[in-house]
C-alpha atoms as an extended CHARMM CRD file, in Angstrom:
* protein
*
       252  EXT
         1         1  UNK       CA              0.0000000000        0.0000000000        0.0000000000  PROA      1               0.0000000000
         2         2  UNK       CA              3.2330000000        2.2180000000        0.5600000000  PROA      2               0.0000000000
         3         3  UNK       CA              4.5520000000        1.5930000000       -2.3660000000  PROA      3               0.0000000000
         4         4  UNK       CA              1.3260000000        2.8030000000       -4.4020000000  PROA      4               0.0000000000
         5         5  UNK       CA              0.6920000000        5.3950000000       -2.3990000000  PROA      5               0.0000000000
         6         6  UNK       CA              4.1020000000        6.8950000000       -3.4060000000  PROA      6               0.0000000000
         7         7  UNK       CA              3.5160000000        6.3840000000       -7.1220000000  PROA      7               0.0000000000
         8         8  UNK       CA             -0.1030000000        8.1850000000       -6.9940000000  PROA      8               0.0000000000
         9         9  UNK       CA              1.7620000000       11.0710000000       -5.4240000000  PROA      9               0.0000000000
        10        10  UNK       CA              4.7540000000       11.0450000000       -7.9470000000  PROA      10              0.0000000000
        11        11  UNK       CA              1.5700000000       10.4840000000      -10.7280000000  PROA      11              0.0000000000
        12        12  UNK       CA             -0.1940000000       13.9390000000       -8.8380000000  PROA      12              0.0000000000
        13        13  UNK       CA              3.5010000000       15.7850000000       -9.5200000000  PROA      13              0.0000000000
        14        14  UNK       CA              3.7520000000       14.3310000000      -12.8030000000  PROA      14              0.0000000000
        15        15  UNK       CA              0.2770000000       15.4980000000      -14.2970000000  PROA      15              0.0000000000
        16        16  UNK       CA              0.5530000000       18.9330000000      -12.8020000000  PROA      16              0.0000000000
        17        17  UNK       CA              3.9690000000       19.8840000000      -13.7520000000  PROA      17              0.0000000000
        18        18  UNK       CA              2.8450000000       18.1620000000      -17.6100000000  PROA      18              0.0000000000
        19        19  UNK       CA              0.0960000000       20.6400000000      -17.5430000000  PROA      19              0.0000000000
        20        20  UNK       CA              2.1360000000       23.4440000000      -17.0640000000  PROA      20              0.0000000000
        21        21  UNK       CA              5.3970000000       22.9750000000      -19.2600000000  PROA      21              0.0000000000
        22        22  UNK       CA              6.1810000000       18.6030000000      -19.5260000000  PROA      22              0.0000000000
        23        23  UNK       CA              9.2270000000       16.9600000000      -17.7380000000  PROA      23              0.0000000000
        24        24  UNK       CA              6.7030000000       14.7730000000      -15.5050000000  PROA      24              0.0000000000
        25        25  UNK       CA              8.6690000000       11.7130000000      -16.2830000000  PROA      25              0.0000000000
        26        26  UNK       CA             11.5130000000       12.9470000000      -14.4900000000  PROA      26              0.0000000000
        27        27  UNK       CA              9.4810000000       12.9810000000      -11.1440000000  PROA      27              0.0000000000
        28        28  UNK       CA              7.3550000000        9.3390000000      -11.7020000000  PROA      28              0.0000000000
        29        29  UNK       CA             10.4810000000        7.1060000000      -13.5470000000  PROA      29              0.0000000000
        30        30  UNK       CA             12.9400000000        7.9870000000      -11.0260000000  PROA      30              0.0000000000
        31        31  UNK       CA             10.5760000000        6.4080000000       -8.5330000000  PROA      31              0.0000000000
        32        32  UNK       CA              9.2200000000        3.3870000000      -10.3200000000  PROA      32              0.0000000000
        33        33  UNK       CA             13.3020000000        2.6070000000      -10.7910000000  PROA      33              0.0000000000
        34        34  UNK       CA             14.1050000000        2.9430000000       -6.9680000000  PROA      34              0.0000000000
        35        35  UNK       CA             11.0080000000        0.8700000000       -6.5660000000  PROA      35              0.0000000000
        36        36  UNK       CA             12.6250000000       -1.9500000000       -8.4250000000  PROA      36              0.0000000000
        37        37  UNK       CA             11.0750000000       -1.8240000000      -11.6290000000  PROA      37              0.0000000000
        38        38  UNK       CA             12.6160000000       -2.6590000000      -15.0700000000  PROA      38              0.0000000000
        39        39  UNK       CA             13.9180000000        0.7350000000      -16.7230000000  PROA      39              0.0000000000
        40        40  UNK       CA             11.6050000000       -0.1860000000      -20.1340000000  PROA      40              0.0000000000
        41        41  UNK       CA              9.0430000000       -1.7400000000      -17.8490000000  PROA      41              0.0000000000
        42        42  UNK       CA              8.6040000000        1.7910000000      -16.0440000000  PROA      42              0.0000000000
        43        43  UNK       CA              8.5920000000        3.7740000000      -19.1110000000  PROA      43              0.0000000000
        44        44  UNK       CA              5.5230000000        1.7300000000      -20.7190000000  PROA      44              0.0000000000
        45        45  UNK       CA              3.9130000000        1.6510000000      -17.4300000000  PROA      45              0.0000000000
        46        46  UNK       CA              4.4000000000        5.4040000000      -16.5930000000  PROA      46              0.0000000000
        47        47  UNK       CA              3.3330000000        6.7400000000      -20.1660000000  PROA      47              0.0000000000
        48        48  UNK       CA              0.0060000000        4.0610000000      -20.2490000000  PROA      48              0.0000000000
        49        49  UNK       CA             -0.3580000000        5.9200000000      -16.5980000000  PROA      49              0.0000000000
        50        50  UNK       CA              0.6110000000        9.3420000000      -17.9730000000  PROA      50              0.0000000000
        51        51  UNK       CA             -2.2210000000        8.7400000000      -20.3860000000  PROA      51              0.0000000000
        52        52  UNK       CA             -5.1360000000       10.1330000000      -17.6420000000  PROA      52              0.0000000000
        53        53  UNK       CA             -3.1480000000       13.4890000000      -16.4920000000  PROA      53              0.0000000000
        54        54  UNK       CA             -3.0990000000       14.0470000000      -20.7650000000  PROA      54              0.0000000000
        55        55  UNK       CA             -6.6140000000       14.2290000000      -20.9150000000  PROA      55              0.0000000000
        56        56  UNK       CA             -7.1780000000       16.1690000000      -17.7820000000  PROA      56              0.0000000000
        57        57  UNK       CA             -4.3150000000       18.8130000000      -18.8920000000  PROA      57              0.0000000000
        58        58  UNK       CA             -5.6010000000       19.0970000000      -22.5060000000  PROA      58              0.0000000000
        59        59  UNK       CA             -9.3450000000       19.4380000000      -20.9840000000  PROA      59              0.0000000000
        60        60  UNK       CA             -7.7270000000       22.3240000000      -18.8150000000  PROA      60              0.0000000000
        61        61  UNK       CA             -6.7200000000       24.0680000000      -21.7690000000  PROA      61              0.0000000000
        62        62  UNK       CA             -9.8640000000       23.5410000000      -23.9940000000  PROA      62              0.0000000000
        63        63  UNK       CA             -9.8860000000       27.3890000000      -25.1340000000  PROA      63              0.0000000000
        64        64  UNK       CA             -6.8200000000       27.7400000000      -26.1340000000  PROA      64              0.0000000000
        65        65  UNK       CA             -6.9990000000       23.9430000000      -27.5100000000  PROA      65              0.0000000000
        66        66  UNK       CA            -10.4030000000       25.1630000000      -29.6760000000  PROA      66              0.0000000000
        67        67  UNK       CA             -8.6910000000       28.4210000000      -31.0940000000  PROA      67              0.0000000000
        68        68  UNK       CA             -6.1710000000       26.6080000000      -32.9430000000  PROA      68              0.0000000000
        69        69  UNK       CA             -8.1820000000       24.2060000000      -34.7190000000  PROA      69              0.0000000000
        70        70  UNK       CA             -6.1750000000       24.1290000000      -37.8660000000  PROA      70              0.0000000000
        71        71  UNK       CA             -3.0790000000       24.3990000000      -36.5210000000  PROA      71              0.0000000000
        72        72  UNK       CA             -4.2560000000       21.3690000000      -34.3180000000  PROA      72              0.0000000000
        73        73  UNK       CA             -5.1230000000       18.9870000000      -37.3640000000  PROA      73              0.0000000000
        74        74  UNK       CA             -2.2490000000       19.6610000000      -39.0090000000  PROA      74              0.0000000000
        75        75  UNK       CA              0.1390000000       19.3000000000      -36.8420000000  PROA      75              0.0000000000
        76        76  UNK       CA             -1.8710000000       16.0290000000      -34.6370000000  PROA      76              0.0000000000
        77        77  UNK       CA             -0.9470000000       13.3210000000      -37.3290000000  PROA      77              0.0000000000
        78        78  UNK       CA              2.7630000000       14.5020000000      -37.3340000000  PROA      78              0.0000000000
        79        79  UNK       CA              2.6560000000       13.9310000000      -33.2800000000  PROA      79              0.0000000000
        80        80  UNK       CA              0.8010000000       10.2320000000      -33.8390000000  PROA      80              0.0000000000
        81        81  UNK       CA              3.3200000000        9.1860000000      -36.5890000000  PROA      81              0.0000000000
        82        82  UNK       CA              6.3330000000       10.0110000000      -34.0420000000  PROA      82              0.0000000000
        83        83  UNK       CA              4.9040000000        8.3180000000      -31.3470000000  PROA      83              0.0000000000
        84        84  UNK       CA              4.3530000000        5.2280000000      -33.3820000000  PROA      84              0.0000000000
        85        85  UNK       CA              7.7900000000        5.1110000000      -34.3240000000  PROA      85              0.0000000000
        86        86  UNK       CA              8.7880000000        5.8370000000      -31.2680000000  PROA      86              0.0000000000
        87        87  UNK       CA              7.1070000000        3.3140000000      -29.0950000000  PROA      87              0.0000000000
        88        88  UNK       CA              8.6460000000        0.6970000000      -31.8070000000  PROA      88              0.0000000000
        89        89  UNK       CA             11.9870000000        1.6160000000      -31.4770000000  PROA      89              0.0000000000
        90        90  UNK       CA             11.9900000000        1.3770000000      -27.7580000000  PROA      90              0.0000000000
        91        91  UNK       CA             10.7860000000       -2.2170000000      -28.2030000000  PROA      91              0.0000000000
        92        92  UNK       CA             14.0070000000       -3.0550000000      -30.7280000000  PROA      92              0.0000000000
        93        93  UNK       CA             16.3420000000       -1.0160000000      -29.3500000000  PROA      93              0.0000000000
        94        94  UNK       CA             18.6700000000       -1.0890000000      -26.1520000000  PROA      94              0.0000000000
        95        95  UNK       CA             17.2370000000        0.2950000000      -23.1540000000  PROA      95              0.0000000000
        96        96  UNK       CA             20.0650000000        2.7050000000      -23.2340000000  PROA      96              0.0000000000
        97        97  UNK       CA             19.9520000000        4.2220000000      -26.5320000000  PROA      97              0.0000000000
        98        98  UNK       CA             18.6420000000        7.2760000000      -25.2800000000  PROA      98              0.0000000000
        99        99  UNK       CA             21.4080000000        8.4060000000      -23.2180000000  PROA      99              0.0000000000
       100       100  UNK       CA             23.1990000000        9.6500000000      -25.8900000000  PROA      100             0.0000000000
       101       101  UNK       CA             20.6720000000       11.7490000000      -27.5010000000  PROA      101             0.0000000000
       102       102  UNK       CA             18.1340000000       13.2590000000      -24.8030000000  PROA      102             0.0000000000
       103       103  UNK       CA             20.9110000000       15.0210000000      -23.2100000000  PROA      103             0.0000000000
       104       104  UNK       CA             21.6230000000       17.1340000000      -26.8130000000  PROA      104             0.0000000000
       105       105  UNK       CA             18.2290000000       17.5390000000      -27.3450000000  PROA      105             0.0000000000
       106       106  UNK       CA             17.3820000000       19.3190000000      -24.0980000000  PROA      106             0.0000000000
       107       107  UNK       CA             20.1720000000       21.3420000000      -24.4960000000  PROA      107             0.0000000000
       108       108  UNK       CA             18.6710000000       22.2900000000      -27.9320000000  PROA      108             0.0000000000
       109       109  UNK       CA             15.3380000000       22.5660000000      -26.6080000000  PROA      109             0.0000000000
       110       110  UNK       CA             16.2050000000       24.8750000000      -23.4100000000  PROA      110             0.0000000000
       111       111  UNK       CA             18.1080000000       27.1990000000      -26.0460000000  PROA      111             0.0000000000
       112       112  UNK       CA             15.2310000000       27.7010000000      -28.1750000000  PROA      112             0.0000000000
       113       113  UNK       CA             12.9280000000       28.5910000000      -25.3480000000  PROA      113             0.0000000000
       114       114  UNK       CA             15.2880000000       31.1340000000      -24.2240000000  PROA      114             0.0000000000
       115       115  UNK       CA             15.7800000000       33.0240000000      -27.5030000000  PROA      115             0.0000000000
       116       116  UNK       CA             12.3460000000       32.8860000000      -28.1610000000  PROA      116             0.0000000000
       117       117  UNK       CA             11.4680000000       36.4670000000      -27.4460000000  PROA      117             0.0000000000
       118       118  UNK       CA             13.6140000000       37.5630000000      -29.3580000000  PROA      118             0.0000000000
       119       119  UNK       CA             13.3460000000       35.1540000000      -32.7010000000  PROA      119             0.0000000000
       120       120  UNK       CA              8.9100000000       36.0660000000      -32.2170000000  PROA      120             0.0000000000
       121       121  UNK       CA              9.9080000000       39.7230000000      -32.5060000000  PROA      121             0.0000000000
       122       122  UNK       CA             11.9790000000       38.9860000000      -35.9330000000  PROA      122             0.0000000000
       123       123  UNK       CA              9.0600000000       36.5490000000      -37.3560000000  PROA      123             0.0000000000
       124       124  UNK       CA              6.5190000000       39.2500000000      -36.5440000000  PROA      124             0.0000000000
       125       125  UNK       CA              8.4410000000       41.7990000000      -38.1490000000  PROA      125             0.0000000000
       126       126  UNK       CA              8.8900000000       39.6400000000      -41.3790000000  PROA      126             0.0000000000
       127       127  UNK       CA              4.9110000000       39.1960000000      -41.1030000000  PROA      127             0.0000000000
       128       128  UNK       CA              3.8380000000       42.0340000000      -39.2120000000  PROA      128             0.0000000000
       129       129  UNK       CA              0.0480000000       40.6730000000      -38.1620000000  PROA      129             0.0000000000
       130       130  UNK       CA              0.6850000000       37.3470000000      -39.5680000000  PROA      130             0.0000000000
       131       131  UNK       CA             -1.8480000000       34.4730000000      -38.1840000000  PROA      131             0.0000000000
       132       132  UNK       CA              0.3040000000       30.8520000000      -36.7890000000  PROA      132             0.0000000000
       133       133  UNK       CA              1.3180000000       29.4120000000      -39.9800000000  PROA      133             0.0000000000
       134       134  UNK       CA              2.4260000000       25.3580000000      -39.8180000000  PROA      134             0.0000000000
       135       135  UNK       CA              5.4880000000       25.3860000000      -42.1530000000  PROA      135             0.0000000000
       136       136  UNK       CA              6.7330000000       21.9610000000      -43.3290000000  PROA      136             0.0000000000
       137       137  UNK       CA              9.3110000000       22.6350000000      -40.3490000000  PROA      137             0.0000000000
       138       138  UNK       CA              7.4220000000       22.7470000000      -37.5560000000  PROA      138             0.0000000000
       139       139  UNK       CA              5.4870000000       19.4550000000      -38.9190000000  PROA      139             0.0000000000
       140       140  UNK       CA              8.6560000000       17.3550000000      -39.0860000000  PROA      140             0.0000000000
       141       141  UNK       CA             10.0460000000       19.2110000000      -35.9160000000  PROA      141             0.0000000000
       142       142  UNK       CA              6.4950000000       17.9530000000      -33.7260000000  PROA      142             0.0000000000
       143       143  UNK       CA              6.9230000000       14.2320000000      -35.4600000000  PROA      143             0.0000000000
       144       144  UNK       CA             11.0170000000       14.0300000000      -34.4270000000  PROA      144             0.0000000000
       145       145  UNK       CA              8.9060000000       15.4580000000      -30.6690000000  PROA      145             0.0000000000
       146       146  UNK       CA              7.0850000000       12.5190000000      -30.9920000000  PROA      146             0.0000000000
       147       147  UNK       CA              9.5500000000       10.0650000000      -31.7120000000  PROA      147             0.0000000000
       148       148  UNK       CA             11.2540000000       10.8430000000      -28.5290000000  PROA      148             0.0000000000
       149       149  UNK       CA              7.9100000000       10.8890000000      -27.0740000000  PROA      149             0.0000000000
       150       150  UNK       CA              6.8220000000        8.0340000000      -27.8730000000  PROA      150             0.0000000000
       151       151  UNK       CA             10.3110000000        6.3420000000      -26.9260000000  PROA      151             0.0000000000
       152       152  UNK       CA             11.1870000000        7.6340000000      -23.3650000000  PROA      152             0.0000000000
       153       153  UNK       CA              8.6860000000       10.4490000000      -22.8350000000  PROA      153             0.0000000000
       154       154  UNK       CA             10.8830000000       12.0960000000      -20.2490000000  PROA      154             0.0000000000
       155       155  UNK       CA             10.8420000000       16.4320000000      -20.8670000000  PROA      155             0.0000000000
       156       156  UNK       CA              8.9490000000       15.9640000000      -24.3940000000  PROA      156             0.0000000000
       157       157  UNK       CA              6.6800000000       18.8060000000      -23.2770000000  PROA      157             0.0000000000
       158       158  UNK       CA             10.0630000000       21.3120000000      -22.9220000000  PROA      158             0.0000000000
       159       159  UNK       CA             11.2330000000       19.9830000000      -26.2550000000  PROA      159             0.0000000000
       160       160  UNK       CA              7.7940000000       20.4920000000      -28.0060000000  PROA      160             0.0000000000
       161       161  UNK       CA              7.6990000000       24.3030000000      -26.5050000000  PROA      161             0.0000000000
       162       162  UNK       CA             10.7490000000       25.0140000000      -27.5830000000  PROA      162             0.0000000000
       163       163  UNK       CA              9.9750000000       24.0180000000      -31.1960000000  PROA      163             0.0000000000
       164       164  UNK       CA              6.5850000000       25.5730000000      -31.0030000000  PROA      164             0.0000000000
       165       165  UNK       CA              7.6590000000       29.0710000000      -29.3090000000  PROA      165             0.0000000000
       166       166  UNK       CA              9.7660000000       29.4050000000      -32.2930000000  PROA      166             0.0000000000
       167       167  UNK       CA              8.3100000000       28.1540000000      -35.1880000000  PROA      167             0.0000000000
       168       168  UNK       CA              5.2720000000       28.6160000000      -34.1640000000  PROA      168             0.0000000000
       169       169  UNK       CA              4.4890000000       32.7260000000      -33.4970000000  PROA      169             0.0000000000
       170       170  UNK       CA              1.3830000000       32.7760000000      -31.1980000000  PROA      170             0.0000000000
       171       171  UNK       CA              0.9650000000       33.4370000000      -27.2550000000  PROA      171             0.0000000000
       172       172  UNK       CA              3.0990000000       31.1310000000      -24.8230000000  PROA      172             0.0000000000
       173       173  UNK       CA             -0.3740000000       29.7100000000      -23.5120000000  PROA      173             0.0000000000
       174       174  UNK       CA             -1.8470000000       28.6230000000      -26.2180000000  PROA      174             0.0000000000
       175       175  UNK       CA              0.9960000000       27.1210000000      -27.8400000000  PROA      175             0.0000000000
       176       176  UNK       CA              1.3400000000       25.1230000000      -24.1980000000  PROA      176             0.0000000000
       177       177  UNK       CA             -2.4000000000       24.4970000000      -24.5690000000  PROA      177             0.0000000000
       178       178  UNK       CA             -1.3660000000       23.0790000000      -28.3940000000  PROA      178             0.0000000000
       179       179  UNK       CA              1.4600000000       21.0000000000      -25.9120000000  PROA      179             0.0000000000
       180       180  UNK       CA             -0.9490000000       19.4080000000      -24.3460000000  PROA      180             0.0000000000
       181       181  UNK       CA             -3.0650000000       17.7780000000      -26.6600000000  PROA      181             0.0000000000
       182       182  UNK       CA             -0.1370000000       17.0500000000      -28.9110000000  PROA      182             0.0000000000
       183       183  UNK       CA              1.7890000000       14.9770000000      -25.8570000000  PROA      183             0.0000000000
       184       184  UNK       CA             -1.4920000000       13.6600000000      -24.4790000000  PROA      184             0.0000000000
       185       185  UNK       CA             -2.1290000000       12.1180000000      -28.0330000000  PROA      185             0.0000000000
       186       186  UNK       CA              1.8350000000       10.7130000000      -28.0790000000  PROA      186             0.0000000000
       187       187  UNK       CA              1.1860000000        8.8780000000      -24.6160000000  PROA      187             0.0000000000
       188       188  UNK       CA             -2.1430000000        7.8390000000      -26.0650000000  PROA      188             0.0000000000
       189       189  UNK       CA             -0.3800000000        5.9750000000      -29.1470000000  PROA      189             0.0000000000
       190       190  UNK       CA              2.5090000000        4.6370000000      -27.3200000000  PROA      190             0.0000000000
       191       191  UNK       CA              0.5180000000        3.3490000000      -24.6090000000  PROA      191             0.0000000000
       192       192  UNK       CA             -1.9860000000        1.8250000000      -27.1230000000  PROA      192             0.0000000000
       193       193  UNK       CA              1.1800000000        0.2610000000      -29.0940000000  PROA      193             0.0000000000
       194       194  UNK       CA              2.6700000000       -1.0110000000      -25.5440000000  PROA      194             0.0000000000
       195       195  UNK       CA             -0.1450000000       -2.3580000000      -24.7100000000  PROA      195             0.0000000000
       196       196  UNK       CA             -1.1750000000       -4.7440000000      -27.7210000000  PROA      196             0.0000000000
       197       197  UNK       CA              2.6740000000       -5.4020000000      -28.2900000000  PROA      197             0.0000000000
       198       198  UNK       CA              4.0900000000       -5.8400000000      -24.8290000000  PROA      198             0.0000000000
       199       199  UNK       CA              1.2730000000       -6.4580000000      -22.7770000000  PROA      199             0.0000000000
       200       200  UNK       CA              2.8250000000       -8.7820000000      -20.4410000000  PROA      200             0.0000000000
       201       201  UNK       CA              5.3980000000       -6.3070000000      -20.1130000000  PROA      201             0.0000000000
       202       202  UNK       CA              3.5320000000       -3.7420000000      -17.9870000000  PROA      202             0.0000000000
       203       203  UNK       CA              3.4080000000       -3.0970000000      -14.4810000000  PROA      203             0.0000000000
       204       204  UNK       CA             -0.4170000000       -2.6320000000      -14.9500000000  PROA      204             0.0000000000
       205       205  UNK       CA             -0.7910000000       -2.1460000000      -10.7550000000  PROA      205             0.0000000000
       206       206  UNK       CA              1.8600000000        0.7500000000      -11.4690000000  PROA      206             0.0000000000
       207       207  UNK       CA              0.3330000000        2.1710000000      -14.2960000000  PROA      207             0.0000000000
       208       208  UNK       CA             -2.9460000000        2.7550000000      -12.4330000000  PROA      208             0.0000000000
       209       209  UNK       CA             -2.1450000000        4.0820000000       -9.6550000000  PROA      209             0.0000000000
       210       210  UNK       CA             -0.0530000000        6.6160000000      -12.0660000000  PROA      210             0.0000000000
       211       211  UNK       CA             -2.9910000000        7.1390000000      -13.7800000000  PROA      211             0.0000000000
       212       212  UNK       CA             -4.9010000000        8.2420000000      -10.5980000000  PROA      212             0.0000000000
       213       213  UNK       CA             -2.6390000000       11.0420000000       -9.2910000000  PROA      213             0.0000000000
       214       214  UNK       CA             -2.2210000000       12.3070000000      -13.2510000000  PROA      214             0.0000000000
       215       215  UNK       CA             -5.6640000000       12.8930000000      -14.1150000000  PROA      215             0.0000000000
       216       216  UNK       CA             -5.9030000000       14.9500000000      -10.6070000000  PROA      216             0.0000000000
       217       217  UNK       CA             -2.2940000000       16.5760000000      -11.2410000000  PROA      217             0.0000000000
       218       218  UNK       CA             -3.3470000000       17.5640000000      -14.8340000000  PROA      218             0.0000000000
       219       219  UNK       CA             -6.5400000000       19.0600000000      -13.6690000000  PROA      219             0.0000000000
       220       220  UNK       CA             -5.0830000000       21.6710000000      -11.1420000000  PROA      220             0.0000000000
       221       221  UNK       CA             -1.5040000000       22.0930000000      -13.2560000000  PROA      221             0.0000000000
       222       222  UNK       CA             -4.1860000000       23.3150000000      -16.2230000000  PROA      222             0.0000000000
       223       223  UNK       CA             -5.9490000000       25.4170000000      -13.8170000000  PROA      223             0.0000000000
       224       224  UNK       CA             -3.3570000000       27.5430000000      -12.3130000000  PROA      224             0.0000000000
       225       225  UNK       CA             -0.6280000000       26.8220000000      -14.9320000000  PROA      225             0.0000000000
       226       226  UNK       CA             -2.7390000000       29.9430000000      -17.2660000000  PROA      226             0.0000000000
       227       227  UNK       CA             -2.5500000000       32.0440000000      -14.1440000000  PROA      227             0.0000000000
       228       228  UNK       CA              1.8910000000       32.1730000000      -15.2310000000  PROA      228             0.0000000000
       229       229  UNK       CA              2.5160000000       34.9520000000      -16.8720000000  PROA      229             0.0000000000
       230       230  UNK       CA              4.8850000000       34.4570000000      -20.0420000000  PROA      230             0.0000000000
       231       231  UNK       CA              7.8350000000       35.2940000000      -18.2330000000  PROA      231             0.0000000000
       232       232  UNK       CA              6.9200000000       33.0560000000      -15.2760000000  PROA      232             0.0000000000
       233       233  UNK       CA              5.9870000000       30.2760000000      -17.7010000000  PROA      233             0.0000000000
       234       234  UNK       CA              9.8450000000       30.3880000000      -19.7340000000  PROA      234             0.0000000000
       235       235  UNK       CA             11.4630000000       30.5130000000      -16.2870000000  PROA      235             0.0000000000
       236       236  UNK       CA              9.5920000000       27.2510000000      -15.1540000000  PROA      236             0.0000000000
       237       237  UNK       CA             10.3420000000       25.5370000000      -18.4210000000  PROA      237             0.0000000000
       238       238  UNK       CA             14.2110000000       26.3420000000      -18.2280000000  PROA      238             0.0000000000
       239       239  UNK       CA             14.1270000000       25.6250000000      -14.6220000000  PROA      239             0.0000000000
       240       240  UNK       CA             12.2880000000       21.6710000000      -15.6360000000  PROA      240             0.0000000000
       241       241  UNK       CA             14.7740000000       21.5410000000      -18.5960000000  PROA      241             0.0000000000
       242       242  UNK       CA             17.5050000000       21.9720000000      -16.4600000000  PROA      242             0.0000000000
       243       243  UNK       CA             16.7700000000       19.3250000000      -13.6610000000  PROA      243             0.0000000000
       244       244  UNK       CA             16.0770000000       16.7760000000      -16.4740000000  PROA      244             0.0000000000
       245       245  UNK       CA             19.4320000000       17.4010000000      -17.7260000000  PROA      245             0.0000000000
       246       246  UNK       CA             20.9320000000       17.0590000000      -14.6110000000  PROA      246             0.0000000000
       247       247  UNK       CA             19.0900000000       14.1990000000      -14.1860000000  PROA      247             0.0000000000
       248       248  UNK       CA             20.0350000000       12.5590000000      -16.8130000000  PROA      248             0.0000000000
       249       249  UNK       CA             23.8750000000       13.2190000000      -16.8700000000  PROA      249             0.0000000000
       250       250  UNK       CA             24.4590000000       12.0370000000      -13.4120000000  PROA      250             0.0000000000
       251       251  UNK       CA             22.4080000000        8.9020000000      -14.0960000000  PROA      251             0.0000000000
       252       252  UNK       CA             24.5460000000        8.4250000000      -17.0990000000  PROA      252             0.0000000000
């Protein structure tokens, strides 16, 4: 009973810190690890888990979700298609692939959120009053989102608002709104993908009880994650960025 109460509470972190920027990963595989678990057995357990706090977060940000509805269809198949390939290469590949490659991508990630200020104020001079346009960029930029997605899932959300905040020139909230949906529906296809491939794989106990604190955790992270200003917001996504790569270095 310990030991689930613990992972509801790392699933309640999880969901609200996804809501707000992403990196909720970093708080729930940690502690499925210590707890024992296999390290590809956590990640299909946390994202089928993760799967509830998506729903909640995206509901949170319906508005913003419902402003963007073109934006939103073309860039949700690019954000399936990643998280198919994704989920497929963590089933063929070595469970430590990734620690090569998450650790440059964060770094790439954190960089873009920080000069994106200053790269909206060039693309709005370009197109002074320009609506969000989905270049063939951004598209292939949220599928490469989803292939990590959909293979470890750890800080996709900082990744995926660093490629939006700059190829994508709207307001911070509703491109963390567009975050939302577009990681919910990655942990939706992986966990769909784990599940009728690797069923006997998953710590379905685990994944629950994940589920339970996430659908709370996304609820209240979309509810006072729009209260952020801009400023606030880009500070807490550094801040996430940051830990994960910490995280991830020392664990390498």
């Amino acid at each position: 009973m310990l030991e689930i109460a613990i992972v509801i509470l790392a699933g309640l972190a999880a969901g609200g810190i996804n809501a707000v920027v992403g990196s909720g990963t970093l708080v729930t595989f940690p502690v499925l690890i210590a707890l024992g678990y296999p390290p590809v057995v956590a990640t299909m357990s946390n994202a089928i888990g993760l799967v509830a706090g998506g729903v909640s977060g995206a509901w949170g940000y319906r508005r913003e979700i419902a402003a963007q509805r073109r934006t939103v269809m073309a860039l949700l198949p690019a954000s399936a298609a990643g998280a198919l390939t994704g989920s497929f290469l963590l089933l063929a590949l070595p469970d430590d692939t990734f620690e090569v490659v998450v650790p440059v991508l964060l770094v790439a990630a954190l960089g873009l959120v920080v000069v994106q200020p200053r790269l909206q104020k060039w693309v709005a001079r370009r197109r002074p009053g320009a609506a969000p346009v989905v270049s063939p960029g951004l598209v292939v930029a949220v599928y490469l989102a989803g292939v990590y997605g959909g293979y470890f899932a750890a800080a996709q959300g900082v990744l995926l608002m660093g490629v939006l905040g700059v190829l994508l020139a709207q307001d911070l909230q509703m491109s963390n709104g567009l975050k939302n949906l577009l990681v919910g529906a990655v942990n939706l296809i992986a966990a769909i993908t784990y599940t009728v491939v690797a069923f006997d794989r998953i710590a379905w106990t685990v994944a629950g009880a994940v589920a339970a604190g996430a659908l709370a955790g996304g609820w209240l992270g979309a509810k006072y994650g729009r209260l952020l200003s801009p400023v606030w917001l880009r500070v807490v996504i550094v801040a996430l960025g940051l830990t994960a790569l910490l995280r991830m270095v020392m664990a390498g």
